């Protein structure tokens, strides 16, 4: 079986899983994973599919703009659901249960919302490759009966990106994102001012043309990570100085440009090193 046949087969497996749902409310973040679920749900279920984006201080405004554009492109119904994790003292304390509490807050709202609107299932973008990671949010999803069509269809990240490209999704190669609270090491308080500072810093880096960025906030000290293939540009003196100046203006005490580049879980690794 050639690559095209494999990608087509993956799409058809996912389509079959989605069609059996009957109707679905999809937790939609704007990443390629949930976008693929939304696309197939809309194509298969039509008006019986609804994309819902949870918005809070941990979700960048640029990502919200993207979700709206993607839903317009796909033609799917889109609903914004406002949340506020900062009301949860345990979340603010940034313990190991942070992700679990965030997802519990989300699904405890989406499941009754789906029931009230007449949707049979709530779906997420969990996929095959997530099984090997520490994903407390998956525990919350199981507890609330959330379906994971990508996982059920046996799709991993590479297959998802290939399927997205095959279907013409504009974000098929979009770098993975994560909520802004993940930039703050465990045990350090998550505050609105820190989240806003991180969001503004990353928005500036994106405006400078970088595609994959993280600004880690270590007790007010910024550590800037970009993709491996963007490191040379980051360390050009004019660009590096401009970034440093801007981040100090935003309130960071100091700025480090990380020569190792972006890596998943970088905040956790640095906090235990």
Coordinates of C-alpha atoms in Angstrom, one line a residue:
X1 CA 0.0 0.0 0.0
X2 CA 1.5 3.4 -1.0
X3 CA 1.4 6.5 1.1
X4 CA -1.6 8.0 -0.5
X5 CA -3.6 4.7 0.0
X6 CA -2.5 4.6 3.6
X7 CA -3.6 8.2 4.2
X8 CA -6.9 7.6 2.5
X9 CA -7.5 4.4 4.5
X10 CA -6.8 6.4 7.7
X11 CA -9.4 9.0 6.8
X12 CA -11.9 6.3 6.0
X13 CA -11.3 4.6 9.3
X14 CA -11.9 7.9 11.1
X15 CA -14.9 8.6 9.0
X16 CA -16.4 5.3 10.0
X17 CA -15.8 5.9 13.7
X18 CA -17.3 9.4 13.6
X19 CA -20.4 8.2 11.6
X20 CA -21.2 5.7 14.3
X21 CA -21.4 8.5 16.9
X22 CA -24.7 9.8 15.4
X23 CA -24.0 13.3 16.7
X24 CA -21.0 14.9 18.5
X25 CA -19.8 18.0 20.3
X26 CA -16.1 18.3 19.8
X27 CA -13.8 20.1 22.2
X28 CA -11.9 22.2 19.7
X29 CA -8.6 23.9 20.4
X30 CA -7.5 24.7 16.9
X31 CA -4.7 22.2 16.7
X32 CA -4.6 19.7 13.9
X33 CA -5.8 16.8 16.1
X34 CA -9.2 18.3 17.0
X35 CA -9.4 20.0 13.6
X36 CA -9.3 16.7 11.9
X37 CA -12.1 15.4 14.2
X38 CA -14.2 18.5 13.5
X39 CA -13.7 18.2 9.8
X40 CA -14.7 14.6 9.6
X41 CA -17.6 15.2 12.0
X42 CA -18.9 18.0 9.9
X43 CA -18.5 16.1 6.6
X44 CA -20.2 13.0 8.1
X45 CA -22.7 14.4 10.5
X46 CA -23.5 17.8 9.2
X47 CA -25.5 19.9 11.6
X48 CA -25.2 17.1 14.2
X49 CA -21.6 18.2 14.8
X50 CA -20.7 21.2 17.0
X51 CA -17.2 22.5 17.7
X52 CA -16.8 24.1 21.1
X53 CA -13.7 26.1 22.1
X54 CA -13.1 26.7 25.8
X55 CA -11.7 30.2 26.4
X56 CA -9.8 31.4 29.5
X57 CA -6.7 33.3 30.5
X58 CA -4.7 30.2 29.7
X59 CA -5.8 30.2 26.0
X60 CA -4.0 32.7 23.7
X61 CA -6.1 35.1 21.8
X62 CA -4.3 34.2 18.6
X63 CA -5.4 30.6 19.0
X64 CA -9.0 31.7 19.5
X65 CA -8.8 33.7 16.2
X66 CA -7.5 30.6 14.5
X67 CA -10.4 28.4 15.8
X68 CA -12.9 30.8 14.4
X69 CA -11.2 30.9 11.0
X70 CA -10.9 27.2 10.8
X71 CA -14.6 26.7 11.7
X72 CA -15.6 29.2 9.0
X73 CA -13.4 27.4 6.5
X74 CA -14.9 24.0 7.4
X75 CA -18.4 25.3 7.7
X76 CA -19.1 23.8 11.1
X77 CA -21.1 25.3 13.9
X78 CA -18.8 26.9 16.5
X79 CA -19.5 27.8 20.1
X80 CA -17.3 29.6 22.6
X81 CA -17.4 28.4 26.2
X82 CA -15.9 30.7 28.8
X83 CA -14.0 29.0 31.7
X84 CA -11.9 30.4 34.5
X85 CA -9.4 27.9 36.0
X86 CA -8.0 30.7 38.2
X87 CA -11.0 30.4 40.5
X88 CA -9.6 26.9 41.4
X89 CA -7.1 27.3 44.2
X90 CA -5.5 23.9 43.5
X91 CA -5.0 24.9 39.8
X92 CA -3.5 28.2 40.8
X93 CA -1.1 26.4 43.1
X94 CA 0.1 24.5 40.0
X95 CA 0.4 21.1 41.5
X96 CA 0.7 17.8 39.6
X97 CA -3.1 17.7 39.3
X98 CA -3.2 21.0 37.3
X99 CA -4.0 19.4 33.9
X100 CA -6.5 17.0 35.5
X101 CA -8.4 19.8 37.2
X102 CA -8.4 21.9 34.0
X103 CA -9.9 19.0 32.0
X104 CA -12.3 18.1 34.7
X105 CA -13.6 21.7 34.7
X106 CA -14.0 21.6 31.0
X107 CA -15.7 18.2 30.7
X108 CA -18.0 18.9 33.7
X109 CA -19.3 21.8 31.6
X110 CA -19.3 20.2 28.1
X111 CA -21.0 16.9 29.0
X112 CA -24.2 18.6 30.3
X113 CA -24.0 21.1 27.5
X114 CA -24.0 18.4 25.0
X115 CA -26.9 16.7 26.7
X116 CA -28.9 19.9 26.8
X117 CA -28.3 20.7 23.1
X118 CA -29.1 17.1 22.0
X119 CA -25.6 15.8 21.1
X120 CA -25.0 12.2 21.9
X121 CA -21.2 12.4 22.6
X122 CA -18.4 14.7 23.6
X123 CA -15.2 14.1 21.7
X124 CA -11.6 15.2 22.0
X125 CA -8.4 15.1 19.9
X126 CA -6.5 12.4 21.9
X127 CA -4.6 10.1 19.5
X128 CA -2.4 7.0 19.5
X129 CA 0.8 8.8 20.4
X130 CA -0.7 10.3 23.5
X131 CA -0.8 6.9 25.2
X132 CA 2.9 7.0 25.9
X133 CA 2.8 10.4 27.6
X134 CA 1.9 11.7 31.0
X135 CA -1.6 12.9 30.2
X136 CA -3.7 13.5 33.3
X137 CA -6.4 15.1 31.1
X138 CA -7.0 11.6 29.7
X139 CA -8.1 10.4 33.1
X140 CA -10.7 13.2 33.3
X141 CA -11.9 12.3 29.8
X142 CA -12.4 8.7 30.8
X143 CA -14.3 9.7 33.9
X144 CA -16.7 11.8 31.8
X145 CA -17.1 9.3 29.0
X146 CA -15.5 11.5 26.4
X147 CA -14.9 9.8 23.1
X148 CA -11.5 9.9 21.3
X149 CA -12.2 9.2 17.6
X150 CA -8.6 9.5 16.5
X151 CA -7.5 7.0 19.1
X152 CA -10.4 4.6 18.2
X153 CA -9.4 4.8 14.6
X154 CA -5.8 4.0 15.4
X155 CA -4.3 7.3 14.2
X156 CA -1.0 8.8 15.5
X157 CA 0.4 12.2 14.9
X158 CA 2.1 11.5 11.6
X159 CA -1.1 9.9 10.2
X160 CA -3.2 12.9 11.5
X161 CA -1.0 15.4 9.8
X162 CA -1.0 13.4 6.5
X163 CA -4.8 13.1 6.6
X164 CA -5.1 16.8 7.3
X165 CA -2.9 17.6 4.4
X166 CA -4.9 15.2 2.2
X167 CA -8.2 17.0 3.2
X168 CA -6.7 20.4 2.6
X169 CA -6.7 21.6 6.2
X170 CA -4.7 24.8 6.4
X171 CA -3.2 23.9 9.8
X172 CA -2.0 20.4 8.9
X173 CA 1.6 21.2 9.8
X174 CA 0.9 23.7 12.6
X175 CA 3.3 23.2 15.5
X176 CA 1.7 21.7 18.6
X177 CA 0.4 24.2 21.2
X178 CA -0.3 23.9 24.9
X179 CA -2.1 26.0 27.4
X180 CA -0.1 29.0 28.8
X181 CA 0.0 27.6 32.3
X182 CA 2.4 24.9 31.1
X183 CA 5.1 27.6 30.8
X184 CA 5.2 28.0 34.6
X185 CA 7.1 25.3 36.6
X186 CA 5.1 23.2 38.9
X187 CA 4.8 24.7 42.4
X188 CA 5.0 28.3 41.1
X189 CA 1.7 30.1 41.3
X190 CA -0.3 30.6 38.1
X191 CA -1.5 34.2 38.1
X192 CA -3.3 36.3 35.5
X193 CA -0.4 38.7 35.2
X194 CA 2.1 35.9 34.5
X195 CA -0.2 34.4 31.9
X196 CA -0.7 37.7 30.1
X197 CA 3.0 38.4 30.2
X198 CA 3.8 35.0 28.7
X199 CA 1.1 35.4 26.0
X200 CA 2.4 38.8 25.0
X201 CA 5.9 37.5 24.8
X202 CA 5.0 34.6 22.6
X203 CA 2.8 36.8 20.4
X204 CA 5.8 39.0 19.9
X205 CA 8.0 36.1 18.9
X206 CA 5.4 34.9 16.4
X207 CA 5.2 38.4 15.0
X208 CA 8.9 38.1 14.4
X209 CA 8.3 35.2 12.1
X210 CA 9.1 32.2 14.4
X211 CA 6.6 29.3 14.1
X212 CA 7.1 27.2 17.2
X213 CA 7.8 29.2 20.4
X214 CA 7.7 28.8 24.1
X215 CA 8.5 31.4 26.7
X216 CA 9.0 29.6 30.0
X217 CA 8.5 31.8 33.1
X218 CA 10.9 30.7 35.9
X219 CA 10.0 33.0 38.8
X220 CA 10.1 36.0 36.5
X221 CA 13.1 34.8 34.4
X222 CA 12.2 34.2 30.8
X223 CA 13.6 31.2 28.9
X224 CA 12.9 31.5 25.2
X225 CA 12.7 28.3 23.1
X226 CA 12.1 28.1 19.3
X227 CA 12.2 25.2 16.9
X228 CA 15.5 23.6 16.1
X229 CA 15.5 24.9 12.5
X230 CA 14.9 28.5 13.8
X231 CA 17.8 28.6 16.3
X232 CA 20.3 30.3 14.0
X233 CA 17.9 33.1 13.4
X234 CA 17.1 33.5 17.1
X235 CA 20.8 34.0 17.8
X236 CA 21.3 36.6 15.3
X237 CA 22.4 39.6 17.5
X238 CA 19.9 42.1 16.2
X239 CA 17.0 39.7 16.6
X240 CA 18.1 38.3 19.9
X241 CA 18.6 41.8 21.3
X242 CA 15.2 42.9 20.1
X243 CA 13.5 39.9 21.7
X244 CA 15.4 40.5 25.0
X245 CA 14.4 44.2 25.1
X246 CA 10.8 43.5 24.4
X247 CA 10.5 40.7 27.0
X248 CA 12.1 43.0 29.7
X249 CA 9.6 45.7 28.7
X250 CA 6.8 43.1 29.4
X251 CA 8.1 42.7 32.9
X252 CA 10.5 39.7 32.9
X253 CA 13.5 40.2 35.1
X254 CA 15.9 38.5 32.7
X255 CA 15.8 36.7 29.4
X256 CA 17.7 33.6 28.3
X257 CA 17.7 32.4 24.7
X258 CA 17.8 28.6 25.0
X259 CA 20.5 27.1 22.7
X260 CA 18.8 23.7 23.0
X261 CA 15.7 24.9 21.3
X262 CA 12.1 23.8 21.9
X263 CA 11.4 20.4 23.5
X264 CA 8.1 19.1 24.8
X265 CA 7.9 19.4 28.6
X266 CA 10.8 21.8 28.7
X267 CA 9.4 23.6 31.8
X268 CA 9.2 20.3 33.8
X269 CA 12.7 19.3 32.8
X270 CA 14.1 22.6 33.8
X271 CA 12.3 22.6 37.1
X272 CA 13.7 19.2 38.2
X273 CA 17.2 19.7 36.8

